[in-house]
Each structure stands twice: as C-alpha cells, then as structure tokens.
Short mmCIF file of C-alpha atoms and ligand atoms in Angstrom, two decimals:
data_model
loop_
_atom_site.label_atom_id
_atom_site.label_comp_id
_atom_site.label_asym_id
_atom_site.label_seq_id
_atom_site.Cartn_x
_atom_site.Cartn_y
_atom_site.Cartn_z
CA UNK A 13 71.59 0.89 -34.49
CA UNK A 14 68.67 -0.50 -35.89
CA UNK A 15 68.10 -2.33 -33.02
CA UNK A 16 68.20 0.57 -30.92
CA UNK A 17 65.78 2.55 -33.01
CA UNK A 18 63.30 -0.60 -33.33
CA UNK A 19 63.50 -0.39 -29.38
CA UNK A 20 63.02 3.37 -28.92
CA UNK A 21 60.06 2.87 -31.38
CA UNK A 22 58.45 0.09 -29.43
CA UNK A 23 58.87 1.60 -26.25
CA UNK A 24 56.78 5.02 -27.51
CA UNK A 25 54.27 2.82 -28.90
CA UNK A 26 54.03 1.20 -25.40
CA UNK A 27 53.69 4.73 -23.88
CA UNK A 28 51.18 5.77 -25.87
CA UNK A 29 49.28 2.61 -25.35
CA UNK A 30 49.40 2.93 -21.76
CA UNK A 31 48.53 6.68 -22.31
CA UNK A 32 45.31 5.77 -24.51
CA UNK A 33 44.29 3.26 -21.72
CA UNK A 34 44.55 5.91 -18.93
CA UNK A 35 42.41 7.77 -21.20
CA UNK A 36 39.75 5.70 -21.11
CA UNK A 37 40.00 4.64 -17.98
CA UNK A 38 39.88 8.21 -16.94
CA UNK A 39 36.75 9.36 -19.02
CA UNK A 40 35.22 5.99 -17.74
CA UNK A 41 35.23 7.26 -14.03
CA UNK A 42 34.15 11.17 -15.22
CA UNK A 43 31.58 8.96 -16.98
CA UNK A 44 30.83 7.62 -14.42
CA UNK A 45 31.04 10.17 -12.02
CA UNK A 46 28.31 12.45 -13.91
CA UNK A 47 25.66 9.30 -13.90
CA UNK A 48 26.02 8.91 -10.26
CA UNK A 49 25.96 12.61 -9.69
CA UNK A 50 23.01 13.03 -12.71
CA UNK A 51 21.14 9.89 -10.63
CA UNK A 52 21.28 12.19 -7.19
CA UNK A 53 23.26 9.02 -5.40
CA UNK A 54 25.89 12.06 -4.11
CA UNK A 55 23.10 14.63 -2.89
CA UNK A 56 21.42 14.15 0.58
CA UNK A 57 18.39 12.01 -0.10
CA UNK A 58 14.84 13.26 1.02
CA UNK A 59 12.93 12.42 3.78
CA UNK A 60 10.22 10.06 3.42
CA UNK A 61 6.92 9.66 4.96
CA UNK A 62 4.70 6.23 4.34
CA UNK A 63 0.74 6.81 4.89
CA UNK A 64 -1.06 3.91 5.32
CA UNK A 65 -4.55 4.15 6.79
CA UNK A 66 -6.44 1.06 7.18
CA UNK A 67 -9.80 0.26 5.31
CA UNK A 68 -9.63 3.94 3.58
CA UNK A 69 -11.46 4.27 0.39
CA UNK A 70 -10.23 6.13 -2.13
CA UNK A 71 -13.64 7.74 -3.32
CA UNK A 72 -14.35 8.73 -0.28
CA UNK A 73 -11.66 11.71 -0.16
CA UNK A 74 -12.55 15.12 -1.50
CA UNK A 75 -9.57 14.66 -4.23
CA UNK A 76 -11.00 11.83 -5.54
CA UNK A 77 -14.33 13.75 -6.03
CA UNK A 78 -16.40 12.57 -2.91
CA UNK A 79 -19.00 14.74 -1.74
CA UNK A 80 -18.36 15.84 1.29
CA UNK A 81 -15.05 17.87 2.88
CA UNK A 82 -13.51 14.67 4.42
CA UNK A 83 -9.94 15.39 3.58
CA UNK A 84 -9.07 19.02 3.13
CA UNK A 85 -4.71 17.88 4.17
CA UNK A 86 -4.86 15.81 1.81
CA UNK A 87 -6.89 17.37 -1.09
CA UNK A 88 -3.96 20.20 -0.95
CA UNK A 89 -1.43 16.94 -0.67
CA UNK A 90 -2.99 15.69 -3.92
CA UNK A 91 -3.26 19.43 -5.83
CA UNK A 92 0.83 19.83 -4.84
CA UNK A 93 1.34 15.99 -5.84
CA UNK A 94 0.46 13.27 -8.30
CA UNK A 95 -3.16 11.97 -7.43
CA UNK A 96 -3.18 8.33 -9.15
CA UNK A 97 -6.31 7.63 -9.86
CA UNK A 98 -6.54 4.16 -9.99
CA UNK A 99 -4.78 2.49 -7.74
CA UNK A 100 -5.41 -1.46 -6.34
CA UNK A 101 -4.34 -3.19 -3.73
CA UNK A 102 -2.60 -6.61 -3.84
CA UNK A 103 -5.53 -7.78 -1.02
CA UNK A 104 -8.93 -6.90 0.76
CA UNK A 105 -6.87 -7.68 4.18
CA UNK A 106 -3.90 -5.80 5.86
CA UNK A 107 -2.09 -9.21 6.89
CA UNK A 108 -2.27 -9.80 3.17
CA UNK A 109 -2.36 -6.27 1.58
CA UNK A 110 1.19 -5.06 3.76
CA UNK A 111 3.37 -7.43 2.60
CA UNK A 112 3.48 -6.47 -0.94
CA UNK A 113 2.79 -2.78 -0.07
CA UNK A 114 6.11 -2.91 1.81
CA UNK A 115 8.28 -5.22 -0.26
CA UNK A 116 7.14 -4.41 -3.71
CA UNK A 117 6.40 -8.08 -4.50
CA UNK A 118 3.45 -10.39 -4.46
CA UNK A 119 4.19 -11.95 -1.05
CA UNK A 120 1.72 -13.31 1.10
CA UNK A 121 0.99 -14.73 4.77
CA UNK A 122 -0.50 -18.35 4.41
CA UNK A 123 -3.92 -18.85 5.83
CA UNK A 124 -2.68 -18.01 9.35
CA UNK A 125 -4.79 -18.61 12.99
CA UNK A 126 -4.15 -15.82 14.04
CA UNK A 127 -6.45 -14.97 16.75
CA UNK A 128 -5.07 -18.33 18.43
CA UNK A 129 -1.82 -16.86 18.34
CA UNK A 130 0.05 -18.65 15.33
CA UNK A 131 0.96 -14.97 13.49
CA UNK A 132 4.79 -14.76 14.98
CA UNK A 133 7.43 -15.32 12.25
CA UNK A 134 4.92 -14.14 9.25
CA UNK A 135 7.32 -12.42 7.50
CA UNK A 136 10.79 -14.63 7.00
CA UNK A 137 14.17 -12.90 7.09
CA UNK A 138 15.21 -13.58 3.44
CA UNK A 139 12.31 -11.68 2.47
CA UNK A 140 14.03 -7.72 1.88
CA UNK A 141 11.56 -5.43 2.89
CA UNK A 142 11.54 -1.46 2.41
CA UNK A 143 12.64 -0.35 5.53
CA UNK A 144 15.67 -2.59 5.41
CA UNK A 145 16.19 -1.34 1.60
CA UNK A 146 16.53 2.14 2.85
CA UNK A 147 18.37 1.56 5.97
CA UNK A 148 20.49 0.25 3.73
CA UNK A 149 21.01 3.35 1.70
CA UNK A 150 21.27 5.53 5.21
CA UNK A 151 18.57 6.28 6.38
CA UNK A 152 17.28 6.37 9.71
CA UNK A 153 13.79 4.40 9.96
CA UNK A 154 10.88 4.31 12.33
CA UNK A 155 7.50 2.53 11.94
CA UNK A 156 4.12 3.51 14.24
CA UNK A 157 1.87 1.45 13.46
CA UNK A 158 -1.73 0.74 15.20
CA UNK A 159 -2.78 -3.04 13.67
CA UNK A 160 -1.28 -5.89 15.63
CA UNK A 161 -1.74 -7.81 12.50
CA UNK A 162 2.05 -5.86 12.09
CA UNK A 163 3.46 -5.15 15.12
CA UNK A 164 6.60 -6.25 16.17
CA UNK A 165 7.82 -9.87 15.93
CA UNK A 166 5.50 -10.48 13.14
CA UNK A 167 8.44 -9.62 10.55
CA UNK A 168 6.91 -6.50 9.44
CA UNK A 169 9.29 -4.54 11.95
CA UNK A 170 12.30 -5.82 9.44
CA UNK A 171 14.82 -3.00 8.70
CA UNK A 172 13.52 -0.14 11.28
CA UNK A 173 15.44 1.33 14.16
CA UNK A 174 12.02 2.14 15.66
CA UNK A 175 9.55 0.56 15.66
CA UNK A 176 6.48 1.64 17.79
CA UNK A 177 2.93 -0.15 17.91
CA UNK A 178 0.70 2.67 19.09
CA UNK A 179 -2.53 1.79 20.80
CA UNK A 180 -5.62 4.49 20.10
CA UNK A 181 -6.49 7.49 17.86
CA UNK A 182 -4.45 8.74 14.94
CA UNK A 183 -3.90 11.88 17.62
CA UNK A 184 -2.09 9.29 19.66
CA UNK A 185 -0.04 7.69 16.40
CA UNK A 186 0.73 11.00 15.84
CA UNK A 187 2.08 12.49 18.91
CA UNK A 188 4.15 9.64 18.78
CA UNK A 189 6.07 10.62 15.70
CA UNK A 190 6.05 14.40 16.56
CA UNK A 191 7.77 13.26 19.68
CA UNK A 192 10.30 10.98 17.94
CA UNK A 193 10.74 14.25 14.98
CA UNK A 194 11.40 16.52 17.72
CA UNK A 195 14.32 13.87 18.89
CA UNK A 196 15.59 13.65 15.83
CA UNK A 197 19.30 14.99 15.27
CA UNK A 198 18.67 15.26 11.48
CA UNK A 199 22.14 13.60 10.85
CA UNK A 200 20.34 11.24 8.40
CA UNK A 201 17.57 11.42 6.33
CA UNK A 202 14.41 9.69 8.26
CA UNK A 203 12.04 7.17 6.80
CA UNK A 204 8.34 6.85 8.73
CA UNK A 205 5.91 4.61 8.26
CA UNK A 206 3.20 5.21 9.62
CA UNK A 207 -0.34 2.84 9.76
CA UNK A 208 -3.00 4.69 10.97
CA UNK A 209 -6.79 2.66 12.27
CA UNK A 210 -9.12 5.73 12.27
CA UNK A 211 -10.94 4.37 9.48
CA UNK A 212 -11.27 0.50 10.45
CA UNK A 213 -13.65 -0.68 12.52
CA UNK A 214 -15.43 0.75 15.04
CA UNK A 215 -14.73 4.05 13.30
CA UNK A 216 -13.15 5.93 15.66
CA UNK A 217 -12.97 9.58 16.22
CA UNK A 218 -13.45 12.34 19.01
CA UNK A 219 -16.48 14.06 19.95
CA UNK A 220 -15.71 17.20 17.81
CA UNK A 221 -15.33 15.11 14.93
CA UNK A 222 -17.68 12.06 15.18
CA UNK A 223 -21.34 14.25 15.16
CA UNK A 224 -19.42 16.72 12.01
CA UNK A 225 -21.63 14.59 8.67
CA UNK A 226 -24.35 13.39 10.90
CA UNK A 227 -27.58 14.84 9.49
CA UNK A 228 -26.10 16.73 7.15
CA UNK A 229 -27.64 17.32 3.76
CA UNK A 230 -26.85 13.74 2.52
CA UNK A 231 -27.35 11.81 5.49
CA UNK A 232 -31.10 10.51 4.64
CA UNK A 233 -29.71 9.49 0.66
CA UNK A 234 -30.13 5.45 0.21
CA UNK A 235 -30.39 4.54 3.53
CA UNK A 236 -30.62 0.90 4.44
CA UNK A 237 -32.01 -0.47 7.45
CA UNK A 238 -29.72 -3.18 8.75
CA UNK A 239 -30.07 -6.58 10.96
CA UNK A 240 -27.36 -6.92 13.33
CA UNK A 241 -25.55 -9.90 13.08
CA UNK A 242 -24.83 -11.67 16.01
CA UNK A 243 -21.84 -13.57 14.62
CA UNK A 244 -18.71 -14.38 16.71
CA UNK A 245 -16.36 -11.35 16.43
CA UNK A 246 -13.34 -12.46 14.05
CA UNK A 247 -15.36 -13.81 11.49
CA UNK A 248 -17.87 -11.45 8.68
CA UNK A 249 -21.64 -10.36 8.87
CA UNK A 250 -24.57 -11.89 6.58
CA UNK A 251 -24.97 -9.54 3.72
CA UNK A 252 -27.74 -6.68 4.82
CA UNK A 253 -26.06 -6.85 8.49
CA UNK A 254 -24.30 -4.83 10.31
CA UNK A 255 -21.58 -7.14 12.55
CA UNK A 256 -21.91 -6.52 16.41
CA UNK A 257 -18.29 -5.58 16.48
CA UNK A 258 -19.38 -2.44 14.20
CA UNK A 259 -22.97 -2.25 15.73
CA UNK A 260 -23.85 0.95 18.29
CA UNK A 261 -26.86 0.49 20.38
CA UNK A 262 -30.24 1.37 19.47
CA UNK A 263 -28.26 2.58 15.59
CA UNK A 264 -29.58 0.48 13.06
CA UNK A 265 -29.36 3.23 9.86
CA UNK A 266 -26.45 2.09 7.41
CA UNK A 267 -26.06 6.20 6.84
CA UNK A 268 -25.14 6.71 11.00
CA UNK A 269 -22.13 4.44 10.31
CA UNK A 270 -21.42 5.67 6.78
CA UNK A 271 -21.25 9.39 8.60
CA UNK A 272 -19.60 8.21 11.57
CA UNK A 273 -16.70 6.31 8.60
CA UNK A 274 -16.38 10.04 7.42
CA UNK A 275 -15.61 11.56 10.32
CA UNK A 276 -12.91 9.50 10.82
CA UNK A 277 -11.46 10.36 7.54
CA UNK A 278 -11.83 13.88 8.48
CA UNK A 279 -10.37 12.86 11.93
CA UNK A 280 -7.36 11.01 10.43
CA UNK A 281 -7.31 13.97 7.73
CA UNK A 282 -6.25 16.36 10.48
CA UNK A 283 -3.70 14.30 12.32
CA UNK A 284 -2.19 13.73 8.90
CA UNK A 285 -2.07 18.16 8.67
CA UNK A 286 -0.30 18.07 12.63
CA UNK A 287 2.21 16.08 11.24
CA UNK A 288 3.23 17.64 8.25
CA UNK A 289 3.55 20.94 9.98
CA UNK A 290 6.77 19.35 11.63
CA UNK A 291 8.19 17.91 8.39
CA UNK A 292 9.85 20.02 5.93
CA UNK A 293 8.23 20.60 2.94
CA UNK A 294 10.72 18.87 0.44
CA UNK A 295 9.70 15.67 2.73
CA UNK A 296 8.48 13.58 0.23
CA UNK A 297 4.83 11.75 1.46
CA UNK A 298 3.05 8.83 0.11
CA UNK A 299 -0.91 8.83 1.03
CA UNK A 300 -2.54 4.94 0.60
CA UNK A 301 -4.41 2.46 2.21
CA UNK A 302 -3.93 -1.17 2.92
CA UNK A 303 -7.53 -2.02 1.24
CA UNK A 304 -10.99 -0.20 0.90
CA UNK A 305 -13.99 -1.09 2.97
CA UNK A 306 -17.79 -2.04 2.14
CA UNK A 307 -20.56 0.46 2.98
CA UNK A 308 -23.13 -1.09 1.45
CA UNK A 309 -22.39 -2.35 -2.08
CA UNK A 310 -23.10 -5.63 -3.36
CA UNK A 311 -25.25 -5.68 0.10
CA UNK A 312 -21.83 -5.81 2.65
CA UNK A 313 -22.11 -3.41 5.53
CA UNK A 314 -18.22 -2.09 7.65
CA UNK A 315 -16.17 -4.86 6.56
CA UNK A 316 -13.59 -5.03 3.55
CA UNK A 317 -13.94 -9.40 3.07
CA UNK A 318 -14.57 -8.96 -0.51
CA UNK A 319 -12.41 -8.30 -4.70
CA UNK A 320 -15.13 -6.01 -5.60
CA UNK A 321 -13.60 -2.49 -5.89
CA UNK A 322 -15.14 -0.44 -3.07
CA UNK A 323 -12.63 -2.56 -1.39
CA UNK A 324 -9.80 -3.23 -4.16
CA UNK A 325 -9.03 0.67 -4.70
CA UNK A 326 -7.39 2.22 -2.92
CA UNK A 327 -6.22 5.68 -2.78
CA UNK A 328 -2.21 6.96 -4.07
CA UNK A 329 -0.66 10.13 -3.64
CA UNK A 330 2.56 11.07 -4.27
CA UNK A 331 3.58 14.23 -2.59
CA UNK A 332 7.11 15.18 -4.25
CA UNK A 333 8.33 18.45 -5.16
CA UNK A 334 11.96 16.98 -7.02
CA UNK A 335 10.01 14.39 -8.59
CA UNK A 336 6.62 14.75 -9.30
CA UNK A 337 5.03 17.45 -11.47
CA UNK A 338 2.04 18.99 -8.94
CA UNK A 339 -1.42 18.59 -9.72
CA UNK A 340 -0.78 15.41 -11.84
CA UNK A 341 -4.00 13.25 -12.22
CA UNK A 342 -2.76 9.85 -13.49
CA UNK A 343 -5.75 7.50 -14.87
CA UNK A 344 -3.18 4.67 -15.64
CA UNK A 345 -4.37 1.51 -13.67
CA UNK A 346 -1.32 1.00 -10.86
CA UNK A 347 -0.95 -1.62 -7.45
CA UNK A 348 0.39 -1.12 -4.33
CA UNK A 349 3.00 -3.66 -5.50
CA UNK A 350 4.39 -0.64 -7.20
CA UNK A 351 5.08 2.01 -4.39
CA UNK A 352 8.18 0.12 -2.98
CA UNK A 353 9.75 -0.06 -6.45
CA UNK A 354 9.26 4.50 -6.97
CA UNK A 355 10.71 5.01 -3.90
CA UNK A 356 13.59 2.95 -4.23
CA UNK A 357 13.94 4.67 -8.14
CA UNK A 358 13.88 7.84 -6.46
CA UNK A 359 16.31 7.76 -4.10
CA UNK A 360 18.96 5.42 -6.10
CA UNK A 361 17.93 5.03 -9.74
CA UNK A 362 21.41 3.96 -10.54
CA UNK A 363 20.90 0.80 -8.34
CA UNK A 364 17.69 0.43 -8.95
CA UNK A 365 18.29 0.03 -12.60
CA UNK A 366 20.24 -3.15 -12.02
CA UNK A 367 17.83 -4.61 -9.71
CA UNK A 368 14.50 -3.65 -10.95
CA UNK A 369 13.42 -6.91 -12.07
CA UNK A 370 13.76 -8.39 -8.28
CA UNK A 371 10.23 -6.38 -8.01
CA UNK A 372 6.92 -7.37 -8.99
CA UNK A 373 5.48 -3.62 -8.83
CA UNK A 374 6.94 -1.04 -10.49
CA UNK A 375 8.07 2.65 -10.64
CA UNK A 376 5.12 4.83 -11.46
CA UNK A 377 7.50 8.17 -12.65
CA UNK A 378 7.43 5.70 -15.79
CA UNK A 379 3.56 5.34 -15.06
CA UNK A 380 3.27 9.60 -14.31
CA UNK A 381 4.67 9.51 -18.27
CA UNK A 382 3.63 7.03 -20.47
CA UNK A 383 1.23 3.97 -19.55
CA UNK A 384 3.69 1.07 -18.30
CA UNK A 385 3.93 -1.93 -19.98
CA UNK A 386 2.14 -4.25 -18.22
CA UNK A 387 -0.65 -6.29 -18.64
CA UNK A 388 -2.33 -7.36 -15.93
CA UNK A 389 -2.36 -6.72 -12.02
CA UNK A 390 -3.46 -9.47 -9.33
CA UNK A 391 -5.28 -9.69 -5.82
CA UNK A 392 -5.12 -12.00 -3.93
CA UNK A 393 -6.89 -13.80 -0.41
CA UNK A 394 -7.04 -16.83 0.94
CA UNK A 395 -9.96 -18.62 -1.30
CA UNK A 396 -10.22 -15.55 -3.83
CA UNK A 397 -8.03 -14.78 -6.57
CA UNK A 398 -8.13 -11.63 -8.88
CA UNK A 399 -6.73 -10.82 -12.13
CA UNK A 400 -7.06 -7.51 -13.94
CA UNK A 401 -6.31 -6.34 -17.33
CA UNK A 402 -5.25 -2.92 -17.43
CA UNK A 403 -5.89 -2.06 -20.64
CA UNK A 404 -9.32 -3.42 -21.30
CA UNK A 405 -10.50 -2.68 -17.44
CA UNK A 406 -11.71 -6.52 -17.61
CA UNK A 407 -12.05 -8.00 -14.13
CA UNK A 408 -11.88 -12.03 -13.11
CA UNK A 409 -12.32 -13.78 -10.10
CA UNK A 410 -12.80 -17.11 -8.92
CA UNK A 411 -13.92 -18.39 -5.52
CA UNK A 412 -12.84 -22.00 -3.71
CA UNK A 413 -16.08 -23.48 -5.34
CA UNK A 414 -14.56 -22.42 -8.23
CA UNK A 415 -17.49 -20.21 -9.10
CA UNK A 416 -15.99 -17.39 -11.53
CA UNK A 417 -17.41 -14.21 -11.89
CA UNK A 418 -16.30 -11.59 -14.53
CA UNK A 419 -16.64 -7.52 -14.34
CA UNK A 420 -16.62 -4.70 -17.12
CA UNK A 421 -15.45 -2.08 -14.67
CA UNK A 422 -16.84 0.13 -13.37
CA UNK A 423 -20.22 -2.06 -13.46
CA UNK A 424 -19.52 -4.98 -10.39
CA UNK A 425 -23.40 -5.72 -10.48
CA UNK A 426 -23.71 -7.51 -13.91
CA UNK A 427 -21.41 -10.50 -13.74
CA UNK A 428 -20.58 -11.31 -17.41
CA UNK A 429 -18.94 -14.94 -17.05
CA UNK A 430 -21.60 -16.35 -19.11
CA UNK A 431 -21.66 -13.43 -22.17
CA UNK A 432 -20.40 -15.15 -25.16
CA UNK A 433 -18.88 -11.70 -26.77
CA UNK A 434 -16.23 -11.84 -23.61
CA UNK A 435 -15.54 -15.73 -24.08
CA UNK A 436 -11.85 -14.67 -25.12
CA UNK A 437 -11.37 -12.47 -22.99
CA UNK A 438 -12.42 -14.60 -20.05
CA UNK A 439 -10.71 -17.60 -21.21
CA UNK A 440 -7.39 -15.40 -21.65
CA UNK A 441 -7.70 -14.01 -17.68
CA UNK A 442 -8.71 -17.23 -16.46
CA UNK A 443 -5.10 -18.43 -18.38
CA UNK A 444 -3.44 -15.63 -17.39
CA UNK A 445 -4.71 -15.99 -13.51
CA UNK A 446 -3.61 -19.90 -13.34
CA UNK A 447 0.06 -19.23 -14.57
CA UNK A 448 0.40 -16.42 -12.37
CA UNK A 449 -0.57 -18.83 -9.66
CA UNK A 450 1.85 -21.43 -10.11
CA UNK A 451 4.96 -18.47 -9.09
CA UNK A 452 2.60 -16.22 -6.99
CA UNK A 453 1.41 -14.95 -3.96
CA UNK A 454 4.71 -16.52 -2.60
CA UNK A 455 4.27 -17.29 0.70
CA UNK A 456 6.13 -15.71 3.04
CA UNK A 457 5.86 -17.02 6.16
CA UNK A 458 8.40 -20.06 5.91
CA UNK A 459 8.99 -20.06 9.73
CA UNK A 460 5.92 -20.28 11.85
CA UNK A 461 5.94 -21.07 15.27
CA UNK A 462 3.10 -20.86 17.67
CA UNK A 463 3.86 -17.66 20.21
CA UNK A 464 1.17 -16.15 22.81
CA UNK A 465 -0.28 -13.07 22.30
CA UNK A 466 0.59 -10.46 25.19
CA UNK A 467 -2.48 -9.19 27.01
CA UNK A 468 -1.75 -5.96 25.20
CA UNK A 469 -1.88 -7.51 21.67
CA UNK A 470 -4.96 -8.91 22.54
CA UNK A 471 -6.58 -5.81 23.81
CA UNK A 472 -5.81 -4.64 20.50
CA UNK A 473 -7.18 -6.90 18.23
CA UNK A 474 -10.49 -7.24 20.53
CA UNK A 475 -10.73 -3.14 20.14
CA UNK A 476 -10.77 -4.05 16.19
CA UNK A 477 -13.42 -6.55 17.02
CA UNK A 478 -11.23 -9.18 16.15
CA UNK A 479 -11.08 -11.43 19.01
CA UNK A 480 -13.77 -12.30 22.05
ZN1 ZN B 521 -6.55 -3.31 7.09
#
C-alpha cells in the first residue's frame, strides 16, 4: 500500500515536472517570438538604396551649408533624414575608400598596378561584403556602378544578382536602374547600389547644367590662376596646377573648374530626384561619397591624393522614415566603416547583435542617440596613414619619409607636430596609429592574378584620365 502511494506520489511529481518544463519551454519560444517580432525579422524588410558619388564633398551641398543651390534632392533628403555632419572616409581613393564602405571593415587593396592590368581578384571571396549580407537575408540586389576601379571581376560585384557597369552621365546610371525598377516583380525587397562619376574628373555634366554657376555672383571670389601640368595622366599635378586630364583649353581660372564641379553636383542632384520618383517613399536611401576632392586647399587643384579634410569628409545621409527621426543633424564624428554595420542593424538587429563585433564600423542609430564609444577613427593610403580622435578633433598623419604632421581641426594650415602643449596628445595618436597598424588595413586582395583590361575598361579609365 505504501508502496503504491509512494509510486502514485512520484509519478505526480514527475508530471508536474514535465509540466513546469513545458512551461518554460513554452514562454521561452513566446519569448522569443516577441524579440524576433519586436526586432522586425517577421515584417517585410525595406528597400534600400546605396548613393555613392565619387569625389563629392560634403560642404559643397546646400545641406551642409554651401553657398550655392547645388543639391536641392538632396537638401529635402537631408531635412526628411538624419544629416551626419561629420562623416570620414576610410581613404582619399575609391579602390581604397569602397572596400570598407561596402564591408564595414578596414579592408584594403594592396598597392595595386592597376592601369597595367593587375586589379582582377582585388577583393577575395572570404571577404563578406554587403550585398552578399543582404542577399542573404532576401533580398534581391543590383549594383550600377560607373568606376572600373569596381566593376565586375574586381570582387566588388560579390553578393549582387545584377551587376551593371554603366559607361557616361549619372542620366545614363540612372536610366539604367529606372529600367531595371520598372522590371522589377517586387516579390523581394531590392537592394541598389549605385556609384555615380558626375563629380570626378573631368566634371561632367550637360549643356543645361554645365554654364548654371558660371559667372554667377561668386565666381570672381579667390580665384587662382593655375599652370597646367603636363604630367602623364594616372599620376597627380604639382601643387598650383591644374592636371591636363582636368585641364579645358584656353581655361586656366581655378573658379571655371570649381563652377563647372558644381554643376555636376547639381547635375548628379537631379538624376538622384528621377530616381526617387520611382521608389516608394518608405525606400530607405543612404547619400555618401567614396572621398572628397581638392579645389584648391593646401594649394591641390581637381584631384582627391591627399588626408587633409576637403578630401577626408565626406557627406552621410540617412533617409529613413521607420528609423530615423527627420531633420536630425548629428555632429558626432562617424566613418564610412560604419554604414554597412546600420544597415545590417536595421534590417536584422537580432542577428546583428550576435555578430556586431565582426565589424570595424558601427551602427550610427546608437550614434543618432548618444555619442558612441569609440575613440579614434583611421584613413588609410598607400604611404599615408591617418588617425583621428573623436573626442578631442586631434588629427595625425605620417608620410613614407616618416614626416608627421598634426591638425587641431578645423585648422589643416598650422601643423602642430612640434607644439610642446600637444606632446601627449601626439605621442598617444602616434601609439594609437602603430597598434592599429599591426591588425589593419587588412589586405584584401589575397588572390591576384594579372588579367587584361577589355578595350571597354580601358575607355573608361582613360575618360577618368586615368590611363594614356
Ligand atoms: Zn573615387
């Protein structure tokens, strides 16, 4: 009898056991359940567009306070968006610049030939890139891009469906999209990149933009006469000269070229409003640049070879209405390391919280709140190195001679690597700079292999000015 009852007893204590466990088990997965459903991994994701427009300086857009009406699109983009106000880019080149824009880690291209043909295989396979992140996550991706410093079989064409090198005007880029949009059977969300040229050298735009700041009423301020350098194309200008690749006949005023850079803008500008009346407007769009250029300052004329900012900043907006509050103007000091890690937080925080530390960058809605915690951003070229601290707003550099210079920013005219009341604070950059070296840029092109440039590739890079 006892028995019996020491049995019945054991087996209710073994159903309630298994009872409690369902339980938990059960409120585990509702758990569960309402983090993935809080996180937005069960609603359709947004569509995404990627703006990158070579050699485009921030301050020179209306929403960044330039003077003239270059960028009316995206002034309203910024106004609906988050504008970040300083933003830097990982490089003053696109071969170097992309790869961390689009991977959201310091990677780099070794010091590549590239005009002789050695740039196939830059980016290796193991490397995970954006596009491949979101294909990933089911979206539908297409790339149009007009630098064949990316086009395809260079490895930046990793993880798109589509991937289109488009020869010409952003009007061309852009009927390009609008024609692959207009294809589309929406089954998917869509990720574009798209890498617009307008604004790198020779500063293209159509008759009915090009003439638009000429003469205006600040087209005689600081003008500089410039010597035209008759350097190889592919390699820089002397400072005070204008390179022959850049150089119009008989045009020798630094202000014809600075008007003819702004046209482009507003050139680009308007391409950039034709698209986005085909995109809905919960599309969420990203405005940058791969790297600035140099009109002028420090005494470099239409070429972006240099750390010092008119080159380093770039501009960011965010344009997203689920996201980010509109009209947000964030000071914080950010990279373009960090726009692959806020995308990927936006469209899958719950992953991305478990694999946020595989990124260098990171998500700026953190930035958009309170500062980040993070002390220092990098740069990087071949030969010049850049560290930043984005607290103080300290600048260092050092060259291959291993001459140093160092920068209160904004002022890039008075270098202070010799002012004893910054000795610390050089000493701690300089410290900071050399163990960030020994991990970083990682190089990413593992694989190289000589390949031939098609006749088409080579048309393109000689329209740049970059080959004879
Ligand atoms: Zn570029």
């Amino acid at each position: 009898m006892i028995k019996k009852n020491m049995q019945a007893g054991e087996l209710k204590l073994r159903k309630n056991a298994v009872l409690a466990i369902g339980m938990i088990v059960g409120l585990g997965i509702a758990v569960f359940a309402c983090v993935l459903a809080y996180s937005g991994t069960f609603k359709r994701k947004p569509d995404i567009i990627l703006i990158t427009c070579d050699a485009l300086r921030a301050d020179h857009l209306g929403c960044y306070g330039y003077k003239r009406m270059t960028s009316p699109v995206i002034d309203r983009l910024a106004s609906d968006g988050a504008l970040f106000l300083n933003c830097f880019s990982t490089s003053c080149s696109t071969l170097h610049a992309i790869p961390a824009l689009i991977s959201g880690r310091y990677l780099a291209v070794s010091e590549l030939d590239v005009f002789n043909g050695e740039s196939c295989n830059i980016i290796d396979g193991k490397f995970t890139l954006l596009a491949e992140y979101l294909r990933k996550s089911g979206y539908q991706t297409a790339a149009f891009v007009c630098n064949d410093f990316v086009r395809q079989g260079t490895g930046f064409e990793h993880g798109f469906d589509v991937f289109k090198m488009c020869v010409g005007s952003s009007g061309t880029v852009t009927d390009k999209i609008i024609d692959f949009l207009n294809r589309y059977n929406r089954a998917k969300p869509y990720f574009i990149w798209v890498h617009y040229c307008d604004t790198h050298v020779p500063y293209f735009s159509p008759a009915e933009f090009s003439a638009v700041f000429k003469n205006d009423r600040f087209y005689n301020e600081n003008n500089a006469v410039l010597a035209v350098d008759l350097v190889p194309r592919g390699t820089y200008p002397k400072d005070g000269s204008i390179s022959r690749k850049a150089f119009h006949k008989g045009e020798f005023s630094s202000n014809y070229y600075t008007a003819l850079y702004d046209a482009a803008i507003r050139h680009n500008d308007s391409q950039i409003g034709r698209l986005l009346t085909h995109v809905d407007d919960n599309t969420v769009i990203i405005v940058t640049a791969d790297h600035g250029e140099s009109l002028g300052e420090h005494n470099k004329y239409f070429h972006h070879i240099s750390m010092y900012d008119e080159v380093l900043r770039i501009p960011l907006i965010i344009r997203d209405n689920g996201y980010f509050k509109g009209g947000k103007k964030i000071p914080v000091l950010v990279s373009s390391v960090d726009i692959v890690p806020t995308i990927l937080n936006r469209i899958n925080p719950f992953w991305y919280f478990f694999v946020k530390n595989r990124f260098d960058g990171i998500d700026l809605a953190r930035a958009a709140g309170s500062p980040p915690n993070r002390k220092y951003i990098y740069s990087y070229f071949p030969g010049i190195r850049c560290i930043r601290d984005v607290k103080k707003n300290i600048k260092y550099m050092i060259f291959p001679d291993d001459k140093e210079a160092l920068y209160r920013i904004p002022d890039e005219e008075n270098n202070l690597i010799n002012d004893d009341s910054l000795r610390d604070e050089k000493q701690e950059l300089k410290r900071s700079l050399r163990a960030w070296l020994k991990e970083y840029p990682v190089n990413v092109d593992g694989n190289r292999r000589k390949c031939a440039l098609d006749e088409q590739a080579q048309e393109n890079l000689r329209s740049m000015g970059y080959i004879q």
